Coordinates of C-alpha atoms in Angstrom, one line a residue:
M192 CA -10.1 121.6 -93.7
W193 CA -10.6 122.7 -90.1
K194 CA -12.4 126.4 -89.5
G195 CA -11.1 128.4 -86.8
N196 CA -8.1 127.0 -86.2
A197 CA -7.5 126.3 -89.3
L198 CA -5.4 123.9 -91.7
T199 CA -3.5 126.8 -93.0
R200 CA -0.4 125.0 -94.2
S201 CA 0.2 122.8 -97.8
S202 CA 3.1 121.2 -98.8
T203 CA 4.1 121.8 -102.0
R204 CA 2.0 120.1 -105.4
S205 CA -0.9 119.8 -103.0
A206 CA -3.2 119.2 -105.8
L207 CA -1.1 116.6 -107.8
V208 CA -0.5 114.4 -104.5
V209 CA -3.9 114.8 -103.5
A210 CA -4.6 113.5 -107.3
A211 CA -1.9 110.4 -107.2
T212 CA -2.7 109.3 -103.9
L213 CA -6.2 108.9 -104.8
L214 CA -5.1 107.2 -108.0
A215 CA -3.0 104.8 -105.6
G216 CA -5.9 104.4 -103.3
V217 CA -4.5 106.3 -100.2
I218 CA -7.6 108.0 -98.8
A219 CA -6.5 109.7 -95.7
P220 CA -10.0 108.7 -93.0
T221 CA -11.9 112.0 -92.1
A222 CA -13.2 111.7 -89.1
A223 CA -16.5 109.9 -89.6
Q224 CA -14.0 107.5 -91.1
A225 CA -12.0 106.9 -87.8
Q226 CA -11.9 103.1 -87.1
V227 CA -9.2 101.5 -85.8
V228 CA -8.0 98.4 -87.2
P229 CA -7.8 95.4 -84.4
D230 CA -4.9 94.9 -83.3
A231 CA -5.4 91.5 -82.6
A232 CA -4.9 90.6 -86.4
D233 CA -1.1 91.7 -85.7
A234 CA 1.0 88.4 -85.3
A235 CA 4.1 90.2 -86.8
Y236 CA 6.1 93.6 -86.6
V237 CA 7.8 95.3 -89.1
M238 CA 10.8 97.6 -88.1
G239 CA 11.6 100.9 -90.4
Y240 CA 15.5 102.1 -90.0
F241 CA 18.3 104.3 -92.0
K242 CA 22.0 103.1 -91.8
E243 CA 24.7 104.6 -90.4
S244 CA 28.4 102.1 -89.9
L245 CA 31.3 103.1 -87.6
N246 CA 33.3 105.5 -89.7
G247 CA 30.2 106.4 -91.6
G248 CA 31.3 104.2 -95.2
G249 CA 28.0 102.6 -94.8
N250 CA 25.8 105.9 -94.2
V251 CA 22.6 105.2 -96.8
N252 CA 20.0 108.6 -95.6
A253 CA 16.7 106.2 -97.4
V254 CA 14.2 103.9 -95.5
H255 CA 15.0 100.2 -94.6
F256 CA 12.6 97.7 -93.3
A257 CA 13.1 94.5 -91.7
V258 CA 10.7 92.2 -90.4
S259 CA 10.1 90.0 -87.2
N260 CA 8.0 87.2 -86.2
D261 CA 8.6 87.9 -82.5
G262 CA 10.2 91.8 -81.9
L263 CA 13.5 90.5 -81.4
E264 CA 15.2 88.7 -84.4
W265 CA 15.1 90.4 -87.4
T266 CA 15.4 89.8 -91.0
P267 CA 16.6 92.7 -93.1
L268 CA 14.1 93.0 -96.2
N269 CA 15.8 93.5 -99.8
N270 CA 19.1 92.3 -98.9
N271 CA 19.4 95.0 -96.5
D272 CA 19.1 98.2 -99.3
A273 CA 16.8 101.0 -99.2
I274 CA 13.3 100.5 -100.2
L275 CA 12.1 104.0 -100.0
T276 CA 14.8 106.4 -101.3
P277 CA 14.1 110.1 -100.7
T278 CA 13.9 112.2 -104.1
T279 CA 12.6 115.7 -102.8
G280 CA 14.3 118.2 -100.5
T281 CA 17.7 117.1 -99.5
R282 CA 17.3 114.1 -101.5
G283 CA 18.1 111.9 -98.0
I284 CA 16.7 111.3 -94.9
R285 CA 17.2 110.2 -91.0
D286 CA 14.8 109.4 -88.5
P287 CA 11.8 107.5 -90.4
F288 CA 8.9 106.5 -88.7
L289 CA 6.1 104.4 -89.6
Y290 CA 2.1 104.0 -88.4
R291 CA -0.4 102.7 -89.4
L292 CA -3.7 105.0 -89.9
N293 CA -7.2 104.4 -89.2
D294 CA -8.5 103.2 -92.0
G295 CA -5.6 100.5 -92.5
T296 CA -3.2 102.6 -94.3
W297 CA 0.2 103.3 -93.9
V298 CA 2.1 106.3 -93.6
V299 CA 5.8 106.8 -93.4
L300 CA 7.8 110.4 -92.2
A301 CA 11.1 111.4 -92.1
T302 CA 13.9 114.3 -91.3
D303 CA 15.2 115.7 -94.7
I304 CA 18.8 115.4 -93.9
P305 CA 21.2 114.1 -96.8
V306 CA 24.6 111.9 -96.1
G307 CA 27.0 114.1 -94.3
G308 CA 24.2 117.1 -94.1
D309 CA 24.5 120.1 -91.7
F310 CA 22.0 118.6 -88.5
T311 CA 21.3 122.1 -87.4
R312 CA 20.7 123.7 -91.0
P313 CA 16.7 125.4 -90.6
N314 CA 14.6 123.2 -92.4
P315 CA 10.7 123.5 -91.8
N316 CA 9.9 120.3 -94.0
I317 CA 9.7 116.6 -94.0
H318 CA 9.2 114.1 -95.9
V319 CA 5.6 111.6 -96.6
W320 CA 5.3 108.5 -98.0
T321 CA 2.0 106.8 -98.3
S322 CA 0.6 103.3 -98.8
P323 CA -2.6 101.3 -98.3
D324 CA -0.2 97.8 -98.1
L325 CA 3.5 98.5 -97.3
V326 CA 4.3 97.8 -100.6
T327 CA 2.7 100.3 -102.8
W328 CA 4.0 103.3 -101.8
S329 CA 3.1 106.7 -103.0
T330 CA 6.2 109.7 -104.5
D331 CA 7.7 111.0 -102.2
R332 CA 6.8 114.6 -101.3
L333 CA 7.4 117.3 -98.4
L334 CA 5.6 118.4 -95.7
N335 CA 6.2 122.2 -94.2
V336 CA 5.4 121.5 -90.7
N337 CA 7.5 124.3 -88.8
W338 CA 7.5 127.6 -91.1
T339 CA 6.8 129.7 -88.1
N340 CA 10.4 128.8 -87.2
P341 CA 12.5 129.5 -89.6
A342 CA 15.9 129.6 -88.0
S343 CA 15.3 125.9 -86.8
Y344 CA 15.7 122.6 -88.1
S345 CA 12.7 119.5 -87.5
W346 CA 13.6 116.3 -86.7
A347 CA 12.3 112.8 -85.8
P348 CA 8.9 113.5 -86.8
A349 CA 6.5 110.6 -85.2
V350 CA 2.4 110.1 -85.3
H351 CA 0.1 109.6 -82.5
W352 CA -3.9 109.7 -83.1
D353 CA -5.8 112.9 -81.3
P354 CA -9.2 111.8 -80.3
V355 CA -10.5 114.6 -79.4
R356 CA -8.9 116.7 -82.5
R357 CA -10.4 113.7 -84.7
A358 CA -6.8 114.2 -86.1
Y359 CA -3.3 113.1 -86.4
G360 CA -0.4 114.7 -84.3
I361 CA 2.9 114.9 -85.9
T362 CA 5.4 115.7 -83.2
Y363 CA 8.8 116.6 -84.2
T364 CA 12.2 118.3 -82.4
T365 CA 12.8 121.8 -83.0
V366 CA 14.0 125.6 -81.1
P367 CA 10.9 127.5 -81.5
Q368 CA 11.7 131.3 -81.8
G369 CA 12.1 132.8 -78.6
Y370 CA 13.7 129.6 -77.0
S371 CA 17.5 128.8 -76.5
Y372 CA 16.5 124.9 -76.2
S373 CA 14.9 122.0 -78.4
V374 CA 11.2 121.6 -77.3
I375 CA 8.6 118.8 -78.9
N376 CA 6.5 120.7 -81.3
V377 CA 3.7 119.2 -82.7
V378 CA 0.9 119.9 -85.7
Y379 CA -2.1 118.3 -86.6
T380 CA -3.2 116.8 -89.8
T381 CA -6.2 114.4 -91.2
D382 CA -4.4 114.2 -94.5
F383 CA -0.3 114.9 -94.2
V384 CA -1.2 117.3 -96.8
T385 CA -2.0 120.5 -94.9
T386 CA -1.3 121.4 -91.1
T387 CA -2.5 123.1 -88.3
T388 CA 0.3 126.0 -87.3
P389 CA 2.9 124.7 -85.0
A390 CA 2.5 124.6 -81.2
V391 CA 4.8 123.6 -78.1
F392 CA 4.0 119.9 -77.4
H393 CA 6.6 119.6 -74.5
D394 CA 8.6 121.5 -72.7
A395 CA 10.9 120.2 -70.5
G396 CA 13.0 123.6 -69.7
S397 CA 16.1 122.4 -71.5
G398 CA 16.8 120.5 -73.9
I399 CA 15.3 117.7 -75.4
L400 CA 14.7 115.6 -78.6
D401 CA 13.2 112.2 -80.4
S402 CA 9.5 111.8 -79.2
H403 CA 7.3 108.8 -79.3
V404 CA 3.9 109.0 -78.3
V405 CA 1.6 105.8 -77.6
T406 CA -1.7 106.6 -76.6
G407 CA -4.9 105.0 -74.8
V408 CA -2.6 102.6 -72.2
G409 CA -4.5 101.7 -69.1
G410 CA -6.6 105.1 -69.0
Q411 CA -3.0 107.1 -70.0
N412 CA -1.1 108.1 -73.0
Y413 CA 3.0 107.9 -72.7
L414 CA 5.3 110.4 -74.5
Y415 CA 8.8 109.1 -74.0
Y416 CA 12.1 111.4 -75.6
K417 CA 15.3 111.6 -75.0
S418 CA 16.7 114.9 -72.1
N419 CA 19.9 116.4 -72.8
A420 CA 20.1 117.3 -69.3
T421 CA 19.9 113.8 -68.0
L422 CA 21.3 112.2 -70.9
R423 CA 18.3 109.4 -70.4
L424 CA 15.4 108.4 -72.2
V425 CA 12.4 110.1 -70.1
G426 CA 8.7 108.9 -69.3
T427 CA 5.9 110.9 -69.3
R428 CA 2.3 110.3 -69.3
S429 CA -0.9 112.6 -69.1
S430 CA -4.8 111.6 -69.2
S431 CA -5.3 113.6 -72.5
V432 CA -3.4 113.8 -75.3
E433 CA -3.6 118.2 -75.1
P434 CA 0.0 119.9 -75.6
R435 CA 1.8 120.5 -72.3
S436 CA -0.2 118.1 -70.2
F437 CA 2.5 115.3 -69.9
R438 CA 4.5 114.9 -67.1
E439 CA 7.4 113.1 -65.8
Y440 CA 6.8 109.9 -64.4
T441 CA 9.9 108.1 -64.6
S442 CA 13.5 109.0 -65.3
G443 CA 13.8 106.2 -67.9
V444 CA 16.6 104.5 -68.9
V445 CA 20.4 105.1 -70.5
E446 CA 23.3 102.8 -71.7
N447 CA 25.6 105.8 -72.6
R448 CA 25.3 109.7 -73.0
C449 CA 24.8 109.3 -77.1
T450 CA 21.4 107.1 -76.3
E451 CA 18.3 108.7 -78.1
A452 CA 15.3 108.0 -80.5
P453 CA 13.2 105.9 -78.0
T454 CA 10.9 103.6 -79.4
L455 CA 8.2 101.9 -77.7
V456 CA 6.4 99.1 -78.6
K457 CA 3.6 96.0 -77.2
S458 CA 4.7 92.6 -77.0
L459 CA 2.1 90.6 -78.9
T460 CA 2.1 88.2 -76.6
S461 CA 2.1 89.5 -73.5
N462 CA 1.5 92.7 -71.2
T463 CA 5.1 93.5 -71.9
W464 CA 6.3 95.9 -73.3
R465 CA 9.4 97.0 -75.0
L466 CA 12.3 100.0 -75.4
W467 CA 14.5 100.6 -77.9
G468 CA 17.2 103.0 -77.6
D469 CA 19.9 104.5 -80.6
T470 CA 23.5 105.5 -79.8
F471 CA 25.6 107.5 -81.9
C472 CA 28.4 106.6 -80.0
P473 CA 29.5 104.8 -81.3
N474 CA 27.3 104.1 -84.3
A475 CA 25.2 101.3 -85.8
K476 CA 24.3 99.4 -82.1
F477 CA 20.7 99.6 -80.2
D478 CA 20.2 99.1 -76.9
L479 CA 16.9 97.0 -75.7
W480 CA 14.4 97.3 -72.5
Q481 CA 11.8 95.6 -71.4
G482 CA 9.4 96.1 -69.3
D483 CA 5.8 97.6 -67.9
L484 CA 4.9 101.0 -69.3
L485 CA 2.0 101.6 -66.9
S486 CA 5.1 102.2 -64.1
G487 CA 8.3 102.3 -66.0
N488 CA 10.1 100.2 -65.1
W489 CA 12.6 98.6 -67.2
T490 CA 15.4 95.9 -67.6
K491 CA 18.2 95.5 -69.9
V492 CA 17.5 93.0 -72.6
S493 CA 20.8 90.9 -73.2
R494 CA 21.8 90.9 -76.8
A495 CA 21.6 86.8 -76.9
D496 CA 18.1 87.5 -77.3
Y497 CA 17.7 90.1 -80.1
T498 CA 19.5 90.7 -83.6
A499 CA 19.3 94.4 -85.3
P500 CA 19.8 94.6 -88.6
L501 CA 23.1 95.9 -89.4
N502 CA 24.1 99.4 -89.3
G503 CA 20.5 99.5 -88.5
K504 CA 20.1 103.6 -86.9
H505 CA 16.5 105.3 -85.3
N506 CA 14.3 102.6 -85.7
T507 CA 10.7 102.7 -85.8
V508 CA 8.9 99.5 -85.2
H509 CA 5.3 99.0 -85.9
P510 CA 3.4 95.4 -85.2
V511 CA 1.6 93.9 -88.5
T512 CA -0.7 91.2 -89.6
T513 CA 0.7 88.1 -90.9
A514 CA -0.3 88.8 -94.5
D515 CA 1.5 92.4 -94.1
R516 CA 4.9 90.5 -93.9
D517 CA 4.0 87.9 -96.1
R518 CA 3.3 90.4 -98.5
M519 CA 6.6 92.6 -98.0
V520 CA 8.8 89.3 -98.2
A521 CA 6.6 88.2 -101.4
R522 CA 7.9 91.9 -102.7
Y523 CA 11.4 92.8 -101.3
G524 CA 12.5 89.7 -100.7
T525 CA 15.0 88.8 -97.7
T526 CA 18.5 88.3 -97.0
S527 CA 21.0 87.1 -98.9
W528 CA 23.8 86.4 -96.4
N529 CA 24.0 85.7 -92.3
R530 CA 26.2 86.7 -89.5
L531 CA 27.0 84.5 -86.9
K532 CA 26.6 85.7 -83.1
S533 CA 28.7 84.3 -80.3
Y534 CA 27.0 83.2 -77.5
N535 CA 28.9 84.0 -74.7
F536 CA 30.4 87.2 -76.2
P537 CA 26.6 87.7 -77.5
G538 CA 28.0 91.3 -78.8
H539 CA 30.9 90.2 -80.5
Y540 CA 30.1 88.1 -84.5
V541 CA 32.3 86.2 -86.3
R542 CA 34.3 87.9 -89.3
H543 CA 37.6 87.6 -91.4
A544 CA 40.4 90.3 -90.1
S545 CA 43.8 90.1 -91.9
N546 CA 42.6 86.7 -93.1
A547 CA 42.4 84.9 -89.5
G548 CA 38.7 84.0 -88.7
V549 CA 37.9 85.9 -84.9
V550 CA 35.0 87.1 -83.3
T551 CA 34.5 91.2 -82.6
E552 CA 32.6 92.9 -81.1
Q553 CA 30.1 95.3 -83.3
P554 CA 30.3 97.6 -84.5
F555 CA 33.6 97.3 -86.3
E556 CA 34.8 98.1 -90.0
P557 CA 34.7 96.8 -92.4
F558 CA 31.3 95.9 -91.9
Q559 CA 31.1 93.3 -94.5
D560 CA 33.7 91.1 -92.8
S561 CA 31.2 89.8 -90.7
Q562 CA 28.7 88.9 -93.7
W563 CA 28.7 85.0 -95.1
R564 CA 27.2 82.9 -97.7
I565 CA 26.1 79.6 -95.7
R566 CA 26.8 77.1 -98.9
P567 CA 26.3 73.5 -99.1
G568 CA 29.4 72.2 -97.7
L569 CA 32.4 71.9 -100.2
S570 CA 33.1 68.1 -99.1
N571 CA 29.9 67.3 -98.1
P572 CA 26.2 69.0 -99.3
S573 CA 24.4 68.4 -96.0
A574 CA 26.8 70.3 -93.8
V575 CA 27.8 74.0 -94.3
S576 CA 30.7 76.1 -95.6
F577 CA 31.2 79.7 -94.9
E578 CA 32.1 82.2 -97.7
S579 CA 33.1 85.7 -97.0
V580 CA 30.3 88.5 -99.1
N581 CA 33.2 91.1 -99.5
L582 CA 35.7 88.1 -100.3
P583 CA 33.7 85.7 -102.9
G584 CA 35.6 82.7 -103.7
R585 CA 37.3 82.7 -100.3
F586 CA 36.1 80.4 -97.0
L587 CA 36.9 79.9 -93.4
R588 CA 38.9 76.7 -93.3
H589 CA 40.7 75.3 -90.4
Q590 CA 45.1 75.3 -90.9
G591 CA 46.8 73.7 -88.0
F592 CA 43.6 74.2 -86.0
Q593 CA 43.7 77.7 -86.2
V594 CA 40.7 79.2 -88.4
V595 CA 41.4 81.3 -91.7
L596 CA 40.2 82.6 -94.5
A597 CA 41.4 81.3 -97.4
A598 CA 40.4 81.4 -101.3
N599 CA 39.2 77.8 -102.6
D600 CA 41.9 75.7 -104.5
G601 CA 39.1 73.1 -105.5
T602 CA 41.6 70.4 -103.4
S603 CA 39.6 67.2 -101.6
G604 CA 41.8 68.8 -98.7
F605 CA 40.7 72.4 -98.5
A606 CA 37.3 71.2 -99.1
A607 CA 37.2 69.6 -96.0
D608 CA 39.0 72.2 -94.0
A609 CA 36.2 74.5 -95.1
T610 CA 33.2 71.7 -94.3
F611 CA 31.1 71.7 -90.6
T612 CA 28.3 69.7 -89.9
R613 CA 25.6 71.9 -88.4
E614 CA 24.4 70.6 -85.2
A615 CA 22.0 71.7 -82.1
G616 CA 24.2 74.3 -80.0
L617 CA 25.9 72.9 -77.6
A618 CA 25.8 75.2 -74.9
D619 CA 22.1 76.2 -76.1
A620 CA 19.9 74.0 -78.4
S621 CA 18.2 76.6 -79.4
W622 CA 21.9 77.9 -81.7
S623 CA 23.9 76.2 -83.6
S624 CA 27.6 74.4 -83.3
F625 CA 29.5 74.0 -85.8
R626 CA 31.2 70.6 -86.2
S627 CA 34.7 69.6 -88.4
V628 CA 34.5 66.9 -90.9
N629 CA 37.3 65.9 -91.3
Y630 CA 38.1 65.4 -87.3
P631 CA 34.5 65.2 -86.2
T632 CA 35.9 65.2 -82.7
H633 CA 36.3 69.2 -82.7
Y634 CA 34.2 72.0 -82.8
L635 CA 34.6 75.9 -84.6
R636 CA 35.0 77.7 -81.1
H637 CA 36.9 80.8 -80.6
S638 CA 39.2 81.4 -77.8
N639 CA 40.7 84.4 -76.8
F640 CA 38.3 85.9 -79.7
A641 CA 40.7 84.1 -82.1
L642 CA 38.5 81.3 -84.3
R643 CA 39.6 77.6 -83.5
V644 CA 38.7 73.7 -84.3
D645 CA 39.3 72.1 -80.9
P646 CA 37.7 69.5 -78.9
V647 CA 35.3 70.3 -76.6
S648 CA 34.8 68.7 -73.0
T649 CA 34.0 71.7 -70.1
A650 CA 31.1 74.1 -70.2
T651 CA 33.1 77.3 -71.0
D652 CA 34.7 75.1 -74.4
R653 CA 30.9 74.5 -75.4
A654 CA 29.8 77.7 -74.9
D655 CA 32.9 79.4 -76.9
A656 CA 31.6 76.6 -79.6
T657 CA 28.0 77.8 -79.9
F658 CA 26.8 80.1 -82.3
H659 CA 23.4 82.1 -83.8
I660 CA 22.9 82.2 -87.3
G661 CA 21.3 85.8 -88.0
H662 CA 21.5 89.0 -90.0

């Protein structure tokens, strides 16, 4: 522990936690052990998130993970079910944050709020999990980061390394005593068991929330957050990482008044940075920008170019090695279902609605209507058939050239109507198109957002008949 400005607060059961941590092989680095794992080893990404659906039926306040090779197309692990389930505090989390420590081990922090909980209820605690390898996790524990503000909350914890203090900064949103608006606070820790006294890290003069600090880029350090005054994801920077040293250098980005939770991540193949933004109106929808962190110039990324996990909320993205990615996939498995995204309406997905095949803009309810198991074709196993996840035994088939969801009646006619040959996308060969096996000049396409099988001749037809298979 430090002397002087000492580490003065401990999480409950700290002795048990330290013992359990040592037994698990997760040892927090001392200042002398601070060696950064080389970025050159990273070749993939992991995303953490919790889940919310449009009407709340799909809300899961637990930590989920997805993996990606390019940081754009994401495959949920564990069938998009929870991987870290909170067992203490309110037994619910929001706003997870994943960070690789200097010794190569990992920590996940999260806000302590249950499903349906009161966001503004005073709570000084956050959740902490640690891991040596992203698959062996410590038990869930609470860390009190905000004991000097007994009347406020502790939202959206995030981690950065402070090379001067030789410690990790934990930033979070709160309303300090004497304030009438939220700021970004900070505590420092070397072990995620004890912390320094909370202090204001950034005060914008009006309410702000959801911080992400990125250090050591072009000789500068960057802090992004949501401004309640401008409703934008604002960028600030500083030549140090000292509290109150950051100054705005870009007004940032915004999609709508509900855009929040900025998440910065650098491309592994270029100098490009990406900026993720969450939204709560509606839920279950991420926006993405890419650009230059140094200049703060950002360009919106088309939804055709990325697919976030279904119902994902307030994400955290971190580069990982291929070994990390493969270990997570081997331990948790991937996802047994798929979604089909429209090429020319890339926010829209194939779904069934009142037994009709349609494409609808996400988010919608029931969200399960867009989940499909892609089976070997009922009439030709080298082709495919689309079985509904939430209505198993029912398949997309054409009937009078309209596409409907119907129960498999076991006849050869049904099997033929429900079977499609997958081909390179007619509008984009990296996507997919699906040709009817019993009407081989007809393709699955949408027209006025209704699914049909039709001949394809124009550029619009080809775009309507092109889909991305993802999750």
